Amino acid sequence: MSWFILFVAGLFEIAWAIGLEYSNGLSEPVPTAGTVVALVVSMVLLGRAVQDLPIGTAYAVWTGIGAVGTASLGIALFDEPATGARLLFISVIVSGIVGLHLVSGGH
């Protein structure tokens, strides 16, 4: 269950990171409020996940999910470049997330 909670925390990390773009430097009230809510939910869920998972592993996976999701949505929503090199390095992050999950043993 902790891995699922960590995954959801990572999704909320993506939400607040993308919310930063929509909030126009935190100057738009509604997107800013959504960004703050997503940030709080992400942190609370991360805090819950680290009760059962090692902090180093959980934090690396959480940031990795956020980085991959945010970079992917940057490509899809904001016309950021989708070069081969960029996609390769995003896939390296995904490999790291999967690897950390696999070597975490009983956690």
Tab-separated table of N, CA, C and O in Angstrom, residues 3-98:
chain	number	residue	atom	x	y	z
A	3	TRP	N	3.658	1.799	-1.535
A	3	TRP	CA	4.101	2.125	-2.894
A	3	TRP	C	2.985	2.820	-3.664
A	3	TRP	O	3.233	3.754	-4.434
A	4	PHE	N	1.747	2.369	-3.469
A	4	PHE	CA	0.618	3.020	-4.126
A	4	PHE	C	0.464	4.453	-3.622
A	4	PHE	O	0.264	5.380	-4.415
A	5	ILE	N	0.566	4.640	-2.325
A	5	ILE	CA	0.485	5.989	-1.747
A	5	ILE	C	1.595	6.869	-2.304
A	5	ILE	O	1.369	8.037	-2.657
A	6	LEU	N	2.796	6.311	-2.416
A	6	LEU	CA	3.918	7.066	-2.969
A	6	LEU	C	3.658	7.439	-4.423
A	6	LEU	O	3.937	8.561	-4.852
A	7	PHE	N	3.090	6.523	-5.189
A	7	PHE	CA	2.757	6.804	-6.585
A	7	PHE	C	1.759	7.954	-6.678
A	7	PHE	O	1.930	8.884	-7.475
A	8	VAL	N	0.725	7.917	-5.865
A	8	VAL	CA	-0.276	8.990	-5.866
A	8	VAL	C	0.364	10.310	-5.432
A	8	VAL	O	0.076	11.371	-6.003
A	9	ALA	N	1.256	10.255	-4.455
A	9	ALA	CA	1.983	11.461	-4.037
A	9	ALA	C	2.764	12.035	-5.214
A	9	ALA	O	2.811	13.258	-5.412
A	10	GLY	N	3.372	11.165	-6.015
A	10	GLY	CA	4.091	11.606	-7.205
A	10	GLY	C	3.170	12.253	-8.222
A	10	GLY	O	3.542	13.244	-8.874
A	11	LEU	N	1.963	11.728	-8.367
A	11	LEU	CA	0.992	12.341	-9.288
A	11	LEU	C	0.618	13.748	-8.818
A	11	LEU	O	0.494	14.671	-9.640
A	12	PHE	N	0.463	13.910	-7.515
A	12	PHE	CA	0.158	15.244	-6.992
A	12	PHE	C	1.363	16.173	-7.124
A	12	PHE	O	1.195	17.384	-7.270
A	13	GLU	N	2.569	15.602	-7.111
A	13	GLU	CA	3.740	16.440	-7.358
A	13	GLU	C	3.708	16.977	-8.790
A	13	GLU	O	4.011	18.146	-9.039
A	14	ILE	N	3.335	16.128	-9.724
A	14	ILE	CA	3.179	16.576	-11.112
A	14	ILE	C	2.144	17.688	-11.179
A	14	ILE	O	2.356	18.709	-11.845
A	15	ALA	N	1.034	17.497	-10.485
A	15	ALA	CA	-0.048	18.487	-10.519
A	15	ALA	C	0.424	19.845	-10.020
A	15	ALA	O	0.128	20.874	-10.631
A	16	TRP	N	1.165	19.873	-8.907
A	16	TRP	CA	1.572	21.193	-8.406
A	16	TRP	C	2.656	21.800	-9.277
A	16	TRP	O	2.704	23.020	-9.448
A	17	ALA	N	3.509	20.965	-9.849
A	17	ALA	CA	4.544	21.522	-10.731
A	17	ALA	C	3.915	22.134	-11.985
A	17	ALA	O	4.275	23.245	-12.393
A	18	ILE	N	2.956	21.443	-12.568
A	18	ILE	CA	2.255	21.988	-13.741
A	18	ILE	C	1.423	23.191	-13.321
A	18	ILE	O	1.304	24.173	-14.056
A	19	GLY	N	0.864	23.144	-12.126
A	19	GLY	CA	0.096	24.281	-11.608
A	19	GLY	C	0.918	25.550	-11.531
A	19	GLY	O	0.390	26.653	-11.703
A	20	LEU	N	2.210	25.421	-11.287
A	20	LEU	CA	3.067	26.608	-11.263
A	20	LEU	C	3.021	27.347	-12.599
A	20	LEU	O	3.012	28.578	-12.633
A	21	GLU	N	2.983	26.596	-13.676
A	21	GLU	CA	2.915	27.217	-15.008
A	21	GLU	C	1.586	27.943	-15.196
A	21	GLU	O	1.535	29.070	-15.670
A	22	TYR	N	0.503	27.284	-14.813
A	22	TYR	CA	-0.824	27.872	-14.990
A	22	TYR	C	-1.106	29.020	-14.024
A	22	TYR	O	-1.963	29.855	-14.288
A	23	SER	N	-0.390	29.054	-12.911
A	23	SER	CA	-0.650	30.099	-11.913
A	23	SER	C	0.002	31.434	-12.267
A	23	SER	O	-0.201	32.423	-11.560
A	24	ASN	N	0.795	31.433	-13.337
A	24	ASN	CA	1.438	32.672	-13.791
A	24	ASN	C	2.260	33.312	-12.663
A	24	ASN	O	2.026	34.456	-12.267
A	25	GLY	N	3.199	32.517	-12.161
A	25	GLY	CA	4.048	33.032	-11.080
A	25	GLY	C	3.295	33.210	-9.773
A	25	GLY	O	3.611	34.105	-8.992
A	26	LEU	N	2.314	32.352	-9.535
A	26	LEU	CA	1.457	32.396	-8.342
A	26	LEU	C	0.650	33.686	-8.256
A	26	LEU	O	0.255	34.112	-7.172
A	27	SER	N	0.364	34.285	-9.406
A	27	SER	CA	-0.413	35.530	-9.420
A	27	SER	C	-1.883	35.320	-9.777
A	27	SER	O	-2.684	36.240	-9.610
A	28	GLU	N	-2.239	34.139	-10.250
A	28	GLU	CA	-3.632	33.819	-10.581
A	28	GLU	C	-4.237	33.038	-9.412
A	28	GLU	O	-3.764	31.947	-9.098
A	29	PRO	N	-5.271	33.574	-8.771
A	29	PRO	CA	-5.778	32.963	-7.527
A	29	PRO	C	-6.236	31.506	-7.640
A	29	PRO	O	-5.853	30.686	-6.805
A	30	VAL	N	-7.025	31.165	-8.644
A	30	VAL	CA	-7.566	29.803	-8.710
A	30	VAL	C	-6.470	28.781	-9.010
A	30	VAL	O	-6.339	27.777	-8.276
A	31	PRO	N	-5.643	28.995	-10.039
A	31	PRO	CA	-4.560	28.027	-10.249
A	31	PRO	C	-3.573	27.976	-9.077
A	31	PRO	O	-3.040	26.908	-8.761
A	32	THR	N	-3.341	29.105	-8.434
A	32	THR	CA	-2.451	29.118	-7.271
A	32	THR	C	-3.032	28.278	-6.144
A	32	THR	O	-2.320	27.488	-5.510
A	33	ALA	N	-4.323	28.412	-5.897
A	33	ALA	CA	-4.971	27.615	-4.846
A	33	ALA	C	-4.871	26.123	-5.165
A	33	ALA	O	-4.549	25.315	-4.285
A	34	GLY	N	-5.115	25.765	-6.416
A	34	GLY	CA	-4.988	24.364	-6.817
A	34	GLY	C	-3.567	23.852	-6.665
A	34	GLY	O	-3.344	22.711	-6.239
A	35	THR	N	-2.613	24.708	-6.984
A	35	THR	CA	-1.207	24.344	-6.843
A	35	THR	C	-0.865	24.095	-5.382
A	35	THR	O	-0.217	23.098	-5.044
A	36	VAL	N	-1.316	24.965	-4.504
A	36	VAL	CA	-1.034	24.817	-3.069
A	36	VAL	C	-1.695	23.563	-2.521
A	36	VAL	O	-1.076	22.806	-1.761
A	37	VAL	N	-2.934	23.294	-2.916
A	37	VAL	CA	-3.622	22.089	-2.447
A	37	VAL	C	-2.873	20.847	-2.917
A	37	VAL	O	-2.630	19.916	-2.135
A	38	ALA	N	-2.484	20.814	-4.194
A	38	ALA	CA	-1.746	19.663	-4.726
A	38	ALA	C	-0.415	19.480	-3.997
A	38	ALA	O	-0.011	18.356	-3.700
A	39	LEU	N	0.254	20.583	-3.685
A	39	LEU	CA	1.526	20.515	-2.966
A	39	LEU	C	1.331	19.907	-1.579
A	39	LEU	O	2.077	19.010	-1.168
A	40	VAL	N	0.322	20.368	-0.870
A	40	VAL	CA	0.059	19.860	0.484
A	40	VAL	C	-0.304	18.378	0.440
A	40	VAL	O	0.222	17.570	1.216
A	41	VAL	N	-1.191	18.002	-0.485
A	41	VAL	CA	-1.582	16.595	-0.592
A	41	VAL	C	-0.366	15.730	-0.924
A	41	VAL	O	-0.159	14.666	-0.335
A	42	SER	N	0.458	16.205	-1.844
A	42	SER	CA	1.660	15.467	-2.222
A	42	SER	C	2.574	15.244	-1.021
A	42	SER	O	3.068	14.132	-0.793
A	43	MET	N	2.791	16.288	-0.245
A	43	MET	CA	3.669	16.181	0.921
A	43	MET	C	3.084	15.266	1.997
A	43	MET	O	3.810	14.472	2.610
A	44	VAL	N	1.785	15.383	2.231
A	44	VAL	CA	1.141	14.532	3.243
A	44	VAL	C	1.247	13.065	2.835
A	44	VAL	O	1.588	12.199	3.652
A	45	LEU	N	0.992	12.777	1.567
A	45	LEU	CA	1.085	11.397	1.100
A	45	LEU	C	2.523	10.894	1.134
A	45	LEU	O	2.772	9.737	1.493
A	46	LEU	N	3.477	11.739	0.768
A	46	LEU	CA	4.884	11.353	0.874
A	46	LEU	C	5.229	11.039	2.329
A	46	LEU	O	5.889	10.036	2.617
A	47	GLY	N	4.763	11.877	3.234
A	47	GLY	CA	4.995	11.639	4.658
A	47	GLY	C	4.422	10.319	5.119
A	47	GLY	O	5.028	9.607	5.923
A	48	ARG	N	3.260	9.983	4.608
A	48	ARG	CA	2.640	8.694	4.958
A	48	ARG	C	3.448	7.540	4.384
A	48	ARG	O	3.687	6.536	5.048
A	49	ALA	N	3.897	7.672	3.149
A	49	ALA	CA	4.646	6.598	2.503
A	49	ALA	C	5.965	6.308	3.224
A	49	ALA	O	6.371	5.155	3.346
A	50	VAL	N	6.626	7.355	3.708
A	50	VAL	CA	7.927	7.137	4.349
A	50	VAL	C	7.808	6.544	5.749
A	50	VAL	O	8.827	6.233	6.366
A	51	GLN	N	6.607	6.348	6.217
A	51	GLN	CA	6.442	5.612	7.472
A	51	GLN	C	6.808	4.147	7.279
A	51	GLN	O	7.207	3.481	8.217
A	52	ASP	N	6.665	3.664	6.031
A	52	ASP	CA	6.946	2.256	5.741
A	52	ASP	C	8.091	2.052	4.749
A	52	ASP	O	8.601	0.942	4.643
A	53	LEU	N	8.459	3.081	4.015
A	53	LEU	CA	9.513	2.962	3.006
A	53	LEU	C	10.737	3.759	3.443
A	53	LEU	O	10.601	4.775	4.126
A	54	PRO	N	11.922	3.328	3.031
A	54	PRO	CA	13.121	4.105	3.342
A	54	PRO	C	13.029	5.505	2.711
A	54	PRO	O	12.608	5.643	1.562
A	55	ILE	N	13.413	6.521	3.445
A	55	ILE	CA	13.282	7.901	2.977
A	55	ILE	C	14.049	8.141	1.679
A	55	ILE	O	13.550	8.817	0.775
A	56	GLY	N	15.244	7.602	1.569
A	56	GLY	CA	16.035	7.817	0.361
A	56	GLY	C	15.361	7.247	-0.874
A	56	GLY	O	15.304	7.891	-1.922
A	57	THR	N	14.845	6.050	-0.738
A	57	THR	CA	14.141	5.404	-1.848
A	57	THR	C	12.862	6.154	-2.171
A	57	THR	O	12.587	6.470	-3.329
A	58	ALA	N	12.060	6.443	-1.152
A	58	ALA	CA	10.776	7.112	-1.370
A	58	ALA	C	10.970	8.481	-1.995
A	58	ALA	O	10.258	8.850	-2.946
A	59	TYR	N	11.929	9.243	-1.499
A	59	TYR	CA	12.146	10.584	-2.034
A	59	TYR	C	12.626	10.521	-3.479
A	59	TYR	O	12.167	11.288	-4.333
A	60	ALA	N	13.531	9.600	-3.771
A	60	ALA	CA	14.027	9.470	-5.143
A	60	ALA	C	12.902	9.072	-6.097
A	60	ALA	O	12.789	9.616	-7.204
A	61	VAL	N	12.056	8.148	-5.683
A	61	VAL	CA	10.941	7.721	-6.532
A	61	VAL	C	9.934	8.860	-6.693
A	61	VAL	O	9.456	9.126	-7.793
A	62	TRP	N	9.623	9.546	-5.608
A	62	TRP	CA	8.671	10.664	-5.645
A	62	TRP	C	9.145	11.752	-6.609
A	62	TRP	O	8.390	12.213	-7.456
A	63	THR	N	10.403	12.137	-6.481
A	63	THR	CA	10.919	13.175	-7.379
A	63	THR	C	11.028	12.664	-8.805
A	63	THR	O	10.812	13.414	-9.753
A	64	GLY	N	11.333	11.379	-8.955
A	64	GLY	CA	11.413	10.808	-10.298
A	64	GLY	C	10.063	10.803	-10.994
A	64	GLY	O	9.962	11.167	-12.171
A	65	ILE	N	9.028	10.405	-10.270
A	65	ILE	CA	7.675	10.438	-10.837
A	65	ILE	C	7.324	11.865	-11.226
A	65	ILE	O	6.803	12.122	-12.321
A	66	GLY	N	7.621	12.798	-10.337
A	66	GLY	CA	7.342	14.204	-10.632
A	66	GLY	C	8.110	14.703	-11.836
A	66	GLY	O	7.568	15.409	-12.692
A	67	ALA	N	9.376	14.341	-11.924
A	67	ALA	CA	10.205	14.801	-13.040
A	67	ALA	C	9.728	14.222	-14.366
A	67	ALA	O	9.591	14.951	-15.363
A	68	VAL	N	9.460	12.933	-14.395
A	68	VAL	CA	9.012	12.287	-15.630
A	68	VAL	C	7.650	12.832	-16.055
A	68	VAL	O	7.435	13.178	-17.215
A	69	GLY	N	6.732	12.922	-15.101
A	69	GLY	CA	5.395	13.418	-15.429
A	69	GLY	C	5.398	14.868	-15.865
A	69	GLY	O	4.732	15.242	-16.838
A	70	THR	N	6.169	15.685	-15.168
A	70	THR	CA	6.222	17.108	-15.502
A	70	THR	C	6.900	17.316	-16.852
A	70	THR	O	6.430	18.113	-17.671
A	71	ALA	N	7.982	16.608	-17.096
A	71	ALA	CA	8.662	16.729	-18.393
A	71	ALA	C	7.753	16.247	-19.523
A	71	ALA	O	7.683	16.882	-20.589
A	72	SER	N	7.041	15.156	-19.294
A	72	SER	CA	6.137	14.635	-20.315
A	72	SER	C	4.988	15.597	-20.602
A	72	SER	O	4.634	15.842	-21.764
A	73	LEU	N	4.412	16.145	-19.547
A	73	LEU	CA	3.330	17.119	-19.750
A	73	LEU	C	3.857	18.422	-20.333
A	73	LEU	O	3.132	19.111	-21.070
A	74	GLY	N	5.091	18.775	-20.029
A	74	GLY	CA	5.692	19.945	-20.664
A	74	GLY	C	5.748	19.773	-22.173
A	74	GLY	O	5.482	20.706	-22.936
A	75	ILE	N	6.063	18.572	-22.599
A	75	ILE	CA	6.081	18.269	-24.027
A	75	ILE	C	4.671	18.322	-24.599
A	75	ILE	O	4.421	18.936	-25.636
A	76	ALA	N	3.742	17.686	-23.911
A	76	ALA	CA	2.368	17.572	-24.418
A	76	ALA	C	1.587	18.881	-24.356
A	76	ALA	O	0.821	19.195	-25.270
A	77	LEU	N	1.774	19.644	-23.281
A	77	LEU	CA	0.937	20.825	-23.068
A	77	LEU	C	1.595	22.141	-23.470
A	77	LEU	O	0.902	23.093	-23.833
A	78	PHE	N	2.916	22.211	-23.370
A	78	PHE	CA	3.591	23.494	-23.529
A	78	PHE	C	4.583	23.516	-24.686
A	78	PHE	O	5.439	24.386	-24.762
A	79	ASP	N	4.465	22.537	-25.565
A	79	ASP	CA	5.315	22.467	-26.763
A	79	ASP	C	6.802	22.485	-26.452
A	79	ASP	O	7.598	23.023	-27.224
A	80	GLU	N	7.186	21.907	-25.333
A	80	GLU	CA	8.603	21.759	-25.048
A	80	GLU	C	9.174	20.705	-25.995
A	80	GLU	O	8.450	19.826	-26.461
A	81	PRO	N	10.460	20.783	-26.314
A	81	PRO	CA	11.016	19.869	-27.311
A	81	PRO	C	10.982	18.410	-26.861
A	81	PRO	O	11.211	18.108	-25.686
A	82	ALA	N	10.701	17.530	-27.809
A	82	ALA	CA	10.682	16.092	-27.561
A	82	ALA	C	11.811	15.451	-28.361
A	82	ALA	O	11.595	14.574	-29.184
A	83	THR	N	13.017	15.899	-28.107
A	83	THR	CA	14.167	15.375	-28.837
A	83	THR	C	14.472	13.958	-28.382
A	83	THR	O	14.072	13.535	-27.294
A	84	GLY	N	15.194	13.253	-29.205
A	84	GLY	CA	15.581	11.894	-28.855
A	84	GLY	C	16.375	11.847	-27.565
A	84	GLY	O	16.152	10.978	-26.723
A	85	ALA	N	17.294	12.781	-27.413
A	85	ALA	CA	18.111	12.805	-26.197
A	85	ALA	C	17.247	13.057	-24.966
A	85	ALA	O	17.425	12.410	-23.925
A	86	ARG	N	16.316	13.973	-25.085
A	86	ARG	CA	15.449	14.282	-23.941
A	86	ARG	C	14.611	13.060	-23.560
A	86	ARG	O	14.490	12.720	-22.381
A	87	LEU	N	14.033	12.399	-24.557
A	87	LEU	CA	13.237	11.204	-24.283
A	87	LEU	C	14.101	10.079	-23.720
A	87	LEU	O	13.656	9.328	-22.835
A	88	LEU	N	15.325	9.971	-24.187
A	88	LEU	CA	16.239	8.969	-23.658
A	88	LEU	C	16.484	9.203	-22.161
A	88	LEU	O	16.401	8.272	-21.351
A	89	PHE	N	16.759	10.441	-21.790
A	89	PHE	CA	17.058	10.710	-20.386
A	89	PHE	C	15.820	10.620	-19.498
A	89	PHE	O	15.925	10.240	-18.327
A	90	ILE	N	14.658	10.908	-20.044
A	90	ILE	CA	13.423	10.672	-19.286
A	90	ILE	C	13.281	9.169	-19.039
A	90	ILE	O	12.916	8.742	-17.936
A	91	SER	N	13.599	8.360	-20.042
A	91	SER	CA	13.505	6.908	-19.864
A	91	SER	C	14.538	6.402	-18.849
A	91	SER	O	14.283	5.417	-18.148
A	92	VAL	N	15.676	7.063	-18.752
A	92	VAL	CA	16.668	6.693	-17.732
A	92	VAL	C	16.090	6.926	-16.334
A	92	VAL	O	16.281	6.108	-15.426
A	93	ILE	N	15.358	8.028	-16.167
A	93	ILE	CA	14.717	8.296	-14.870
A	93	ILE	C	13.703	7.206	-14.559
A	93	ILE	O	13.641	6.696	-13.426
A	94	VAL	N	12.897	6.825	-15.568
A	94	VAL	CA	11.916	5.750	-15.369
A	94	VAL	C	12.628	4.458	-14.965
A	94	VAL	O	12.186	3.758	-14.043
A	95	SER	N	13.738	4.156	-15.618
A	95	SER	CA	14.513	2.962	-15.267
A	95	SER	C	14.986	3.026	-13.818
A	95	SER	O	14.965	2.015	-13.104
A	96	GLY	N	15.400	4.193	-13.376
A	96	GLY	CA	15.822	4.363	-11.995
A	96	GLY	C	14.691	4.130	-11.015
A	96	GLY	O	14.878	3.492	-9.967
A	97	ILE	N	13.514	4.638	-11.346
A	97	ILE	CA	12.342	4.440	-10.474
A	97	ILE	C	12.025	2.952	-10.365
A	97	ILE	O	11.837	2.416	-9.262
A	98	VAL	N	11.967	2.276	-11.494
A	98	VAL	CA	11.668	0.845	-11.501
A	98	VAL	C	12.754	0.080	-10.745
A	98	VAL	O	12.465	-0.812	-9.935
